[in-house]
Amino acid sequence: MSVVAIAPTRVARGWNDPSFRALATQVIVLAVLAGTVAFLATNLVGNLEARSIRTGFGFIWQAAGFEIGQSFIAYGASASFGRALLVGLLNTLVVAVLGIVLSTLAGFVIGIASLSRNPLVSPLARLYVELVRNTPLLLQLYLWYAVLTQMLPAASAAPQLLPGVYLAKSGLHFPVLQHGAGLILVAALVGLVAFAGHGLWARRRAELTGAPAKLWPGLLLLLLPLAAVALDLAATTSFDMPRPTRFGFSGGGMITPELTALLIGLSLYNAAFIGEILRAGILSVSRGQLEAAAALGLTRGQALRLVVIPQAMKVAVPPLASQYLNLAKNTSLAIAIGYPDLMSIGNTIINQTGQAVEVIAILMSVYLTISLAISAFMNWYNSRVALKGAS
């Protein structure tokens, strides 16, 4: 019987130990990063002190001293810088949310139109995509702003699109309720909650019984509270109607041409990209799915709505999320046409206070929060779509 001698295993120590080497590398990188930040911060504080520039966020509570042309909350020149930033944030959110909704709707139409068998519709959709996505967004914003401010008539000659609704150089003027706008908002929220609750119930019922969910009961629950409030307000309150005068309009509500141009430009520009994303998603679905749907007796429209688009969304959601993020960040281009978004108001505050570092830090934090919120929502939606596909 022979005895095999086993050589003792050599234990790596020091720099030869992979785990020690990895830990040491991370510590060195962290130390270099911290040193760089500390060096830059020290230089920044020194330079600010040398120029007698104040630091800190105390300026937020000081009076702003400037007016803002478009505000969705009460605001005046005596309000604080913090309230001015809040006005800018709301203006940015309104443009971002409406832009996402409008560009998605337009993108769906363009994406489906580009796949149409009609010899005129498909080339026109492709021409639109190539024309819009290959020209700079800033140039398109200038174009829409020039169209709205230079080609529309003055207030005295403004056409009346609907009773009490005028379109002029100064913007879109429309009637507003004397009071009761809060009731409409509450009714809209109640309708949305009822619509969402019915959707969950209908989906659960469909899973248990196999009966297809119907859309009209949900729409009825969505619109019923709004209709009830509208009827009540129509009987109990009056409208503040816009009145054209020689030098403009008095009364009523107004959407400024800056907001209109920004919404149109952002929506149409991003619709071209979203149309391409959806077209690619639809083409990724196997043609056999359409043939199977036709074999079941579904029309082309039903096959598209019930079979193809749900599968295409699984592919389209990740690039859609990136496009929504681009749209939200591109709202900062509003400063080019004079719309008072967060970036524009931030620049004004910097010019008045000189505290650029603090204001830029606030702006970056806000844009980062908006982008992370959009990413979180789209990731949640993507996970729901993926689960549908897996089941």
Coordinates of N, CA, C and O in Angstrom, one line a residue, residues 95-269:
V95 N -46.6 70.6 -18.5 CA -46.1 70.3 -19.9 C -45.7 68.9 -20.0 O -46.0 68.2 -21.0
A96 N -45.0 68.3 -19.0 CA -44.5 67.0 -19.1 C -45.6 66.0 -19.2 O -45.6 65.1 -20.0
V97 N -46.6 66.1 -18.3 CA -47.7 65.1 -18.3 C -48.6 65.2 -19.5 O -48.9 64.2 -20.2
L98 N -49.0 66.5 -19.9 CA -49.8 66.6 -21.1 C -49.0 66.2 -22.3 O -49.5 65.6 -23.3
G99 N -47.7 66.5 -22.3 CA -46.9 66.1 -23.5 C -46.8 64.6 -23.6 O -46.8 64.1 -24.7
I100 N -46.6 63.9 -22.5 CA -46.6 62.4 -22.6 C -47.9 61.8 -23.1 O -47.9 61.0 -23.9
V101 N -49.0 62.4 -22.6 CA -50.3 61.9 -23.0 C -50.5 62.1 -24.5 O -50.9 61.2 -25.3
L102 N -50.3 63.4 -24.9 CA -50.6 63.7 -26.3 C -49.6 63.0 -27.3 O -50.0 62.6 -28.3
S103 N -48.3 63.0 -26.9 CA -47.4 62.3 -27.8 C -47.6 60.8 -27.9 O -47.4 60.2 -29.0
T104 N -48.1 60.2 -26.8 CA -48.5 58.8 -26.9 C -49.7 58.5 -27.8 O -49.6 57.6 -28.6
L105 N -50.7 59.3 -27.7 CA -51.9 59.2 -28.5 C -51.5 59.4 -30.0 O -51.8 58.6 -30.9
A106 N -50.7 60.5 -30.3 CA -50.3 60.7 -31.6 C -49.4 59.6 -32.1 O -49.4 59.2 -33.3
G107 N -48.5 59.2 -31.3 CA -47.6 58.1 -31.6 C -48.3 56.8 -32.0 O -47.9 56.1 -33.0
F108 N -49.3 56.5 -31.3 CA -50.1 55.3 -31.6 C -50.7 55.4 -33.0 O -50.6 54.5 -33.8
V109 N -51.3 56.6 -33.3 CA -51.9 56.8 -34.6 C -50.8 56.7 -35.7 O -51.0 56.0 -36.8
I110 N -49.6 57.3 -35.5 CA -48.6 57.3 -36.5 C -48.0 55.9 -36.7 O -47.8 55.5 -37.8
G111 N -47.8 55.2 -35.6 CA -47.3 53.8 -35.7 C -48.2 52.9 -36.4 O -47.7 52.1 -37.3
I112 N -49.5 53.0 -36.1 CA -50.4 52.1 -36.8 C -50.6 52.5 -38.3 O -50.7 51.7 -39.2
A113 N -50.6 53.9 -38.5 CA -50.7 54.4 -39.9 C -49.6 54.0 -40.8 O -49.7 53.7 -41.9
S114 N -48.4 53.9 -40.2 CA -47.2 53.5 -41.0 C -47.2 52.1 -41.4 O -46.5 51.7 -42.3
L115 N -48.1 51.2 -40.7 CA -48.2 49.8 -41.1 C -49.5 49.6 -42.0 O -49.8 48.5 -42.3
S116 N -50.2 50.7 -42.3 CA -51.4 50.6 -43.0 C -51.2 50.0 -44.4 O -50.1 50.3 -45.0
R117 N -52.2 49.3 -45.0 CA -52.1 48.8 -46.4 C -52.5 49.9 -47.4 O -52.4 49.7 -48.6
N118 N -53.0 51.0 -46.9 CA -53.4 52.1 -47.8 C -52.2 52.7 -48.4 O -51.2 53.1 -47.8
P119 N -52.2 52.8 -49.8 CA -51.0 53.3 -50.5 C -50.7 54.8 -50.2 O -49.6 55.3 -50.5
L120 N -51.6 55.5 -49.6 CA -51.4 57.0 -49.3 C -51.1 57.2 -47.8 O -50.2 58.0 -47.4
V121 N -51.7 56.4 -46.9 CA -51.6 56.7 -45.5 C -50.2 56.3 -45.0 O -49.5 57.0 -44.3
S122 N -49.7 55.1 -45.4 CA -48.4 54.6 -44.9 C -47.3 55.5 -45.4 O -46.4 55.9 -44.5
P123 N -47.2 55.9 -46.6 CA -46.1 56.9 -47.0 C -46.1 58.2 -46.3 O -45.1 58.8 -45.9
L124 N -47.4 58.7 -46.1 CA -47.5 60.0 -45.4 C -47.0 59.8 -43.9 O -46.3 60.8 -43.4
A125 N -47.3 58.7 -43.3 CA -46.8 58.5 -41.9 C -45.3 58.4 -41.9 O -44.7 59.0 -41.0
R126 N -44.7 57.7 -42.8 CA -43.3 57.6 -42.9 C -42.6 58.9 -43.2 O -41.6 59.2 -42.6
L127 N -43.2 59.7 -44.0 CA -42.7 61.0 -44.4 C -42.7 61.9 -43.1 O -41.8 62.7 -42.8
Y128 N -43.8 61.9 -42.4 CA -43.9 62.6 -41.1 C -42.8 62.3 -40.2 O -42.1 63.1 -39.6
V129 N -42.6 61.0 -40.0 CA -41.6 60.5 -39.0 C -40.2 61.0 -39.5 O -39.4 61.5 -38.6
E130 N -39.9 60.8 -40.7 CA -38.5 61.2 -41.2 C -38.3 62.7 -41.1 O -37.2 63.2 -40.8
L131 N -39.4 63.5 -41.4 CA -39.3 64.9 -41.4 C -39.1 65.5 -40.0 O -38.3 66.4 -39.7
V132 N -39.9 65.0 -39.1 CA -39.9 65.5 -37.7 C -38.7 65.1 -36.9 O -38.1 65.9 -36.2
R133 N -38.3 63.8 -37.0 CA -37.3 63.3 -36.1 C -35.9 63.7 -36.6 O -34.9 63.5 -35.8
N134 N -35.8 64.2 -37.8 CA -34.5 64.6 -38.3 C -34.3 66.1 -38.3 O -33.4 66.6 -39.0
T135 N -35.1 66.8 -37.7 CA -34.9 68.3 -37.5 C -34.9 68.6 -36.0 O -35.5 67.9 -35.2
P136 N -34.0 69.5 -35.6 CA -33.8 69.8 -34.2 C -35.1 70.2 -33.5 O -35.9 71.0 -34.1
L137 N -35.3 69.7 -32.3 CA -36.5 70.1 -31.5 C -36.6 71.6 -31.2 O -37.7 72.2 -31.3
L138 N -35.4 72.2 -30.9 CA -35.4 73.6 -30.7 C -35.9 74.4 -31.9 O -36.7 75.4 -31.7
L139 N -35.5 74.0 -33.1 CA -36.0 74.7 -34.3 C -37.5 74.5 -34.5 O -38.2 75.5 -34.9
Q140 N -38.0 73.4 -34.1 CA -39.5 73.1 -34.2 C -40.2 74.0 -33.2 O -41.3 74.5 -33.5
L141 N -39.6 74.2 -32.0 CA -40.3 75.0 -31.1 C -40.4 76.5 -31.6 O -41.4 77.2 -31.4
Y142 N -39.3 76.9 -32.2 CA -39.3 78.3 -32.7 C -40.3 78.4 -33.8 O -41.0 79.4 -34.0
L143 N -40.5 77.4 -34.6 CA -41.4 77.4 -35.7 C -42.9 77.5 -35.2 O -43.6 78.3 -35.6
W144 N -43.2 76.7 -34.2 CA -44.6 76.7 -33.7 C -44.9 78.0 -33.0 O -46.0 78.5 -33.0
Y145 N -43.8 78.5 -32.3 CA -44.0 79.8 -31.6 C -44.3 80.9 -32.6 O -45.1 81.8 -32.4
A146 N -43.5 80.9 -33.7 CA -43.7 81.9 -34.7 C -45.0 81.8 -35.4 O -45.7 82.8 -35.6
V147 N -45.5 80.6 -35.6 CA -46.8 80.4 -36.2 C -47.9 80.9 -35.3 O -48.8 81.6 -35.8
L148 N -47.8 80.7 -34.0 CA -48.8 81.1 -33.1 C -48.8 82.6 -32.8 O -49.9 83.2 -32.6
T149 N -47.7 83.2 -32.8 CA -47.6 84.6 -32.4 C -47.6 85.6 -33.6 O -47.9 86.7 -33.5
Q150 N -47.2 85.1 -34.8 CA -47.1 86.0 -36.0 C -48.2 85.8 -37.0 O -48.6 86.7 -37.7
M151 N -48.7 84.6 -37.1 CA -49.7 84.3 -38.1 C -51.1 84.3 -37.7 O -52.0 84.4 -38.5
L152 N -51.3 84.3 -36.4 CA -52.7 84.4 -35.8 C -53.2 85.8 -35.8 O -52.3 86.7 -35.6
P153 N -54.5 86.1 -35.9 CA -55.0 87.4 -35.9 C -54.9 88.1 -34.5 O -54.7 87.4 -33.4
A154 N -55.0 89.4 -34.5 CA -55.0 90.2 -33.2 C -56.3 89.9 -32.5 O -57.2 89.3 -33.0
A155 N -56.4 90.4 -31.3 CA -57.6 90.1 -30.4 C -58.9 90.7 -31.1 O -59.9 90.1 -31.0
S156 N -58.8 91.9 -31.7 CA -60.0 92.5 -32.3 C -60.5 91.7 -33.5 O -61.7 91.8 -33.8
A157 N -59.7 90.9 -34.1 CA -60.1 90.1 -35.3 C -60.0 88.6 -35.0 O -60.0 87.8 -35.9
A158 N -60.0 88.2 -33.7 CA -59.8 86.8 -33.4 C -61.1 86.0 -33.8 O -62.2 86.4 -33.4
P159 N -60.9 84.8 -34.4 CA -62.1 84.0 -34.7 C -62.6 83.3 -33.5 O -61.9 82.9 -32.6
Q160 N -63.9 83.1 -33.5 CA -64.6 82.4 -32.4 C -64.7 81.0 -32.8 O -65.6 80.6 -33.6
L161 N -63.9 80.1 -32.2 CA -63.9 78.7 -32.6 C -65.2 78.0 -32.1 O -65.8 77.2 -32.8
L162 N -65.6 78.3 -30.8 CA -66.8 77.8 -30.2 C -67.4 79.0 -29.4 O -66.7 80.0 -29.2
P163 N -68.6 78.8 -28.9 CA -69.1 80.0 -28.1 C -68.2 80.3 -26.9 O -68.0 79.5 -26.0
G164 N -67.6 81.5 -27.0 CA -66.8 82.0 -25.9 C -65.3 81.5 -26.0 O -64.5 81.8 -25.1
V165 N -65.0 80.8 -27.1 CA -63.6 80.3 -27.3 C -63.0 81.1 -28.4 O -63.5 81.0 -29.6
Y166 N -61.8 81.8 -28.2 CA -61.2 82.6 -29.2 C -59.7 82.1 -29.3 O -59.1 81.8 -28.3
L167 N -59.2 82.2 -30.5 CA -57.8 81.9 -30.8 C -57.2 83.1 -31.4 O -57.5 83.6 -32.5
A168 N -56.2 83.7 -30.7 CA -55.6 85.0 -31.1 C -54.1 84.9 -30.9 O -53.6 83.9 -30.3
K169 N -53.4 86.0 -31.2 CA -51.9 86.0 -31.0 C -51.6 85.9 -29.5 O -50.6 85.3 -29.1
S170 N -52.5 86.4 -28.7 CA -52.3 86.3 -27.2 C -52.5 84.9 -26.6 O -52.3 84.7 -25.4
G171 N -53.0 84.0 -27.4 CA -53.3 82.6 -26.9 C -54.7 82.2 -27.1 O -55.5 82.8 -27.9
L172 N -55.0 81.1 -26.5 CA -56.4 80.5 -26.6 C -57.2 81.0 -25.4 O -56.8 80.7 -24.2
H173 N -58.3 81.7 -25.6 CA -59.1 82.2 -24.6 C -60.4 81.4 -24.5 O -61.0 81.1 -25.5
F174 N -60.8 81.1 -23.3 CA -62.0 80.3 -23.1 C -62.7 80.7 -21.8 O -62.1 81.3 -20.9
P175 N -64.0 80.3 -21.7 CA -64.8 80.6 -20.5 C -64.3 79.8 -19.3 O -63.8 78.7 -19.5
V176 N -64.4 80.4 -18.1 CA -64.1 79.7 -16.9 C -65.2 79.8 -15.9 O -66.0 80.8 -16.0
L177 N -65.4 78.9 -15.0 CA -66.4 78.9 -14.0 C -66.1 80.0 -13.0 O -65.0 80.2 -12.6
Q178 N -67.2 80.7 -12.6 CA -67.0 81.7 -11.5 C -66.5 81.0 -10.2 O -65.7 81.5 -9.5
H179 N -67.1 79.8 -9.9 CA -66.6 79.0 -8.8 C -67.0 77.6 -9.1 O -67.9 77.3 -10.0
G180 N -66.5 76.6 -8.3 CA -66.9 75.2 -8.5 C -65.8 74.4 -9.2 O -66.1 73.2 -9.4
A181 N -64.7 75.0 -9.5 CA -63.6 74.2 -10.2 C -63.1 73.1 -9.3 O -62.8 72.0 -9.8
G182 N -63.1 73.3 -8.0 CA -62.6 72.3 -7.1 C -63.6 71.1 -7.1 O -63.1 69.9 -7.0
L183 N -64.9 71.3 -7.3 CA -65.8 70.2 -7.4 C -65.5 69.3 -8.6 O -65.6 68.1 -8.6
I184 N -65.2 70.0 -9.7 CA -64.8 69.2 -10.9 C -63.6 68.3 -10.7 O -63.6 67.1 -11.1
L185 N -62.6 68.9 -10.0 CA -61.4 68.1 -9.7 C -61.8 66.9 -8.8 O -61.3 65.7 -9.0
V186 N -62.6 67.1 -7.8 CA -63.0 66.0 -6.9 C -63.8 65.0 -7.7 O -63.6 63.7 -7.5
A187 N -64.7 65.4 -8.6 CA -65.5 64.5 -9.4 C -64.6 63.7 -10.3 O -64.8 62.5 -10.5
A188 N -63.6 64.3 -10.9 CA -62.6 63.6 -11.7 C -61.9 62.5 -11.0 O -61.7 61.4 -11.4
L189 N -61.4 62.9 -9.7 CA -60.7 61.9 -8.9 C -61.6 60.7 -8.5 O -61.2 59.6 -8.6
V190 N -62.9 61.0 -8.2 CA -63.8 60.0 -7.8 C -64.1 59.1 -9.0 O -64.1 57.8 -8.9
G191 N -64.2 59.7 -10.2 CA -64.4 58.9 -11.4 C -63.2 58.0 -11.7 O -63.4 56.8 -12.1
L192 N -62.0 58.5 -11.5 CA -60.8 57.7 -11.8 C -60.7 56.5 -10.8 O -60.4 55.4 -11.2
V193 N -61.0 56.8 -9.6 CA -61.0 55.7 -8.6 C -62.0 54.6 -8.9 O -61.7 53.4 -8.9
A194 N -63.2 55.1 -9.3 CA -64.3 54.1 -9.7 C -63.9 53.3 -10.9 O -64.1 52.1 -11.0
F195 N -63.3 54.0 -11.9 CA -62.8 53.3 -13.1 C -61.8 52.3 -12.8 O -61.8 51.2 -13.3
A196 N -60.8 52.7 -11.9 CA -59.7 51.7 -11.6 C -60.3 50.6 -10.8 O -59.9 49.4 -11.0
G197 N -61.2 50.8 -9.9 CA -61.8 49.7 -9.1 C -62.6 48.8 -10.0 O -62.5 47.6 -9.8
H198 N -63.4 49.3 -10.9 CA -64.1 48.5 -11.8 C -63.2 47.6 -12.7 O -63.4 46.5 -13.0
G199 N -62.0 48.3 -13.1 CA -61.1 47.5 -13.9 C -60.5 46.3 -13.2 O -60.4 45.2 -13.7
L200 N -60.2 46.5 -11.9 CA -59.6 45.4 -11.1 C -60.7 44.3 -10.9 O -60.4 43.1 -11.0
W201 N -62.0 44.8 -10.6 CA -63.0 43.8 -10.4 C -63.3 43.0 -11.7 O -63.5 41.8 -11.7
A202 N -63.3 43.7 -12.9 CA -63.6 43.1 -14.1 C -62.5 42.1 -14.5 O -62.8 41.0 -15.0
R203 N -61.3 42.5 -14.2 CA -60.1 41.6 -14.5 C -60.2 40.3 -13.7 O -60.0 39.2 -14.2
R204 N -60.5 40.5 -12.4 CA -60.7 39.3 -11.5 C -61.8 38.4 -12.0 O -61.7 37.2 -12.0
R205 N -62.9 39.0 -12.4 CA -64.1 38.3 -12.8 C -63.7 37.5 -14.1 O -64.1 36.3 -14.3
A206 N -62.9 38.2 -15.0 CA -62.6 37.5 -16.2 C -61.7 36.3 -16.0 O -61.8 35.3 -16.6
E207 N -60.8 36.4 -15.0 CA -59.9 35.3 -14.6 C -60.7 34.1 -14.1 O -60.3 33.0 -14.3
L208 N -61.7 34.4 -13.3 CA -62.5 33.4 -12.7 C -63.5 32.7 -13.6 O -63.7 31.5 -13.5
T209 N -64.2 33.5 -14.4 CA -65.3 33.0 -15.2 C -64.9 32.9 -16.7 O -65.6 32.2 -17.4
G210 N -63.9 33.6 -17.2 CA -63.5 33.6 -18.6 C -64.4 34.5 -19.4 O -64.2 34.6 -20.6
A211 N -65.3 35.2 -18.8 CA -66.2 36.2 -19.5 C -65.3 37.4 -19.8 O -64.6 37.9 -18.9
P212 N -65.4 37.9 -21.1 CA -64.6 39.1 -21.4 C -65.0 40.3 -20.6 O -66.2 40.5 -20.4
A213 N -64.1 41.2 -20.2 CA -64.4 42.4 -19.5 C -64.9 43.4 -20.5 O -64.4 43.6 -21.6
K214 N -66.0 44.1 -20.1 CA -66.6 45.2 -21.0 C -66.0 46.5 -20.6 O -65.9 46.8 -19.4
L215 N -65.8 47.4 -21.6 CA -65.2 48.7 -21.3 C -66.3 49.7 -20.9 O -66.0 50.6 -20.1
W216 N -67.5 49.6 -21.4 CA -68.5 50.7 -21.2 C -68.9 50.9 -19.8 O -69.1 52.1 -19.3
P217 N -69.0 49.9 -18.9 CA -69.3 50.1 -17.5 C -68.3 51.0 -16.8 O -68.6 51.9 -16.0
G218 N -67.0 50.7 -17.1 CA -65.9 51.5 -16.5 C -66.0 53.0 -17.0 O -65.8 53.9 -16.2
L219 N -66.2 53.2 -18.3 CA -66.3 54.5 -18.8 C -67.5 55.3 -18.2 O -67.5 56.5 -17.9
L220 N -68.6 54.5 -18.0 CA -69.8 55.1 -17.3 C -69.5 55.6 -15.9 O -69.8 56.7 -15.5
L221 N -68.8 54.7 -15.2 CA -68.4 55.1 -13.8 C -67.4 56.3 -13.8 O -67.4 57.1 -12.9
L222 N -66.6 56.4 -14.9 CA -65.6 57.5 -15.0 C -66.3 58.8 -15.2 O -65.9 59.8 -14.6
L223 N -67.3 58.8 -16.1 CA -67.9 60.0 -16.6 C -69.1 60.5 -15.8 O -69.5 61.6 -15.8
L224 N -69.7 59.5 -15.0 CA -70.9 59.9 -14.3 C -70.7 60.9 -13.3 O -71.5 61.9 -13.2
P225 N -69.7 60.9 -12.4 CA -69.5 62.0 -11.4 C -69.3 63.3 -12.1 O -69.8 64.3 -11.7
L226 N -68.5 63.3 -13.2 CA -68.3 64.6 -13.9 C -69.5 65.1 -14.5 O -69.8 66.4 -14.4
A227 N -70.4 64.3 -15.1 CA -71.6 64.7 -15.7 C -72.5 65.3 -14.6 O -73.2 66.3 -14.8
A228 N -72.6 64.6 -13.4 CA -73.5 65.1 -12.3 C -73.0 66.5 -11.8 O -73.8 67.4 -11.7
V229 N -71.7 66.7 -11.7 CA -71.2 67.9 -11.2 C -71.4 69.0 -12.3 O -71.7 70.2 -12.0
A230 N -71.2 68.7 -13.5 CA -71.4 69.6 -14.6 C -72.8 70.1 -14.7 O -73.1 71.3 -14.9
L231 N -73.8 69.2 -14.5 CA -75.2 69.6 -14.6 C -75.5 70.5 -13.4 O -76.2 71.5 -13.5
D232 N -75.0 70.2 -12.2 CA -75.2 71.0 -11.0 C -74.6 72.4 -11.2 O -75.3 73.4 -10.9
L233 N -73.4 72.5 -11.7 CA -72.8 73.8 -11.9 C -73.4 74.6 -12.9 O -73.6 75.8 -12.8
A234 N -73.9 73.9 -14.0 CA -74.6 74.6 -15.1 C -75.9 75.3 -14.6 O -76.3 76.3 -15.1
A235 N -76.5 74.7 -13.6 CA -77.7 75.2 -13.1 C -77.5 76.3 -12.0 O -78.4 77.1 -11.7
T236 N -76.4 76.2 -11.3 CA -76.2 77.1 -10.1 C -75.1 78.2 -10.3 O -75.0 79.0 -9.4
T237 N -74.3 78.1 -11.3 CA -73.2 79.1 -11.4 C -73.1 79.6 -12.8 O -73.8 79.0 -13.7
S238 N -72.3 80.6 -13.0 CA -72.2 81.2 -14.4 C -70.7 81.1 -14.8 O -69.8 80.9 -14.0
F239 N -70.5 81.4 -16.0 CA -69.2 81.4 -16.6 C -68.6 82.8 -16.7 O -69.4 83.8 -17.0
D240 N -67.3 83.0 -16.5 CA -66.6 84.2 -16.8 C -66.2 84.1 -18.2 O -65.2 83.4 -18.6
M241 N -66.9 84.9 -19.1 CA -66.6 84.8 -20.6 C -65.5 85.7 -21.0 O -65.5 86.9 -20.5
P242 N -64.6 85.3 -21.9 CA -63.6 86.3 -22.4 C -64.2 87.2 -23.3 O -65.1 86.9 -24.2
R243 N -63.8 88.5 -23.3 CA -64.4 89.5 -24.1 C -63.3 90.2 -24.9 O -62.4 90.8 -24.3
P244 N -63.3 90.1 -26.2 CA -62.3 90.8 -27.0 C -62.4 92.3 -27.0 O -63.5 92.8 -27.1
T245 N -61.3 92.9 -26.8 CA -61.2 94.4 -26.7 C -60.2 94.9 -27.8 O -59.6 94.1 -28.4
R246 N -60.0 96.2 -27.8 CA -59.1 96.7 -28.8 C -57.6 96.3 -28.5 O -56.8 96.1 -29.4
F247 N -57.3 96.2 -27.2 CA -55.9 95.9 -26.8 C -55.7 94.5 -26.3 O -54.7 94.2 -25.7
G248 N -56.7 93.6 -26.4 CA -56.6 92.3 -25.9 C -57.9 91.7 -25.4 O -59.0 92.1 -25.9
F249 N -57.9 90.8 -24.5 CA -59.1 90.2 -24.0 C -59.2 90.5 -22.5 O -58.2 90.7 -21.8
S250 N -60.4 90.6 -22.1 CA -60.7 90.8 -20.6 C -61.6 89.6 -20.2 O -62.5 89.3 -20.9
G251 N -61.3 89.1 -19.0 CA -62.1 88.0 -18.4 C -61.7 86.7 -19.1 O -60.9 86.6 -20.0
G252 N -62.3 85.6 -18.5 CA -62.1 84.3 -19.0 C -60.7 83.7 -18.6 O -59.9 84.4 -17.9
G253 N -60.5 82.5 -19.1 CA -59.2 81.9 -18.9 C -58.3 82.0 -20.2 O -58.9 82.3 -21.3
M254 N -57.1 81.7 -20.1 CA -56.2 81.8 -21.2 C -55.1 80.8 -21.2 O -54.5 80.5 -20.1
I255 N -54.8 80.2 -22.3 CA -53.6 79.4 -22.4 C -52.6 80.2 -23.3 O -52.9 80.5 -24.5
T256 N -51.5 80.5 -22.8 CA -50.5 81.4 -23.5 C -50.0 80.7 -24.7 O -49.9 79.5 -24.8
P257 N -49.6 81.5 -25.7 CA -49.0 80.9 -26.9 C -47.7 80.2 -26.6 O -47.3 79.2 -27.3
E258 N -47.0 80.6 -25.6 CA -45.7 79.9 -25.2 C -46.0 78.4 -24.8 O -45.4 77.5 -25.2
L259 N -47.1 78.3 -23.9 CA -47.4 77.0 -23.5 C -48.0 76.1 -24.6 O -47.6 74.9 -24.8
T260 N -48.8 76.7 -25.5 CA -49.3 76.0 -26.6 C -48.2 75.6 -27.6 O -48.2 74.4 -28.0
A261 N -47.3 76.5 -27.9 CA -46.2 76.1 -28.8 C -45.3 75.0 -28.2 O -44.9 74.1 -28.9
L262 N -45.1 75.1 -26.9 CA -44.2 74.1 -26.3 C -44.9 72.7 -26.3 O -44.3 71.7 -26.6
L263 N -46.2 72.7 -26.0 CA -47.0 71.4 -26.0 C -47.0 70.8 -27.4 O -46.8 69.6 -27.6
I264 N -47.3 71.7 -28.4 CA -47.4 71.1 -29.8 C -46.0 70.6 -30.2 O -45.9 69.5 -30.8
G265 N -45.0 71.4 -30.0 CA -43.7 71.0 -30.4 C -43.2 69.7 -29.8 O -42.7 68.8 -30.4
L266 N -43.3 69.7 -28.4 CA -42.9 68.5 -27.7 C -43.7 67.2 -28.1 O -43.1 66.1 -28.3
S267 N -45.0 67.4 -28.2 CA -45.9 66.3 -28.5 C -45.6 65.7 -29.9 O -45.5 64.5 -30.1
L268 N -45.5 66.6 -30.9 CA -45.3 66.1 -32.3 C -43.9 65.6 -32.5 O -43.8 64.6 -33.2
Y269 N -42.9 66.2 -31.9 CA -41.6 65.6 -32.0 C -41.4 64.2 -31.4 O -40.9 63.3 -32.0

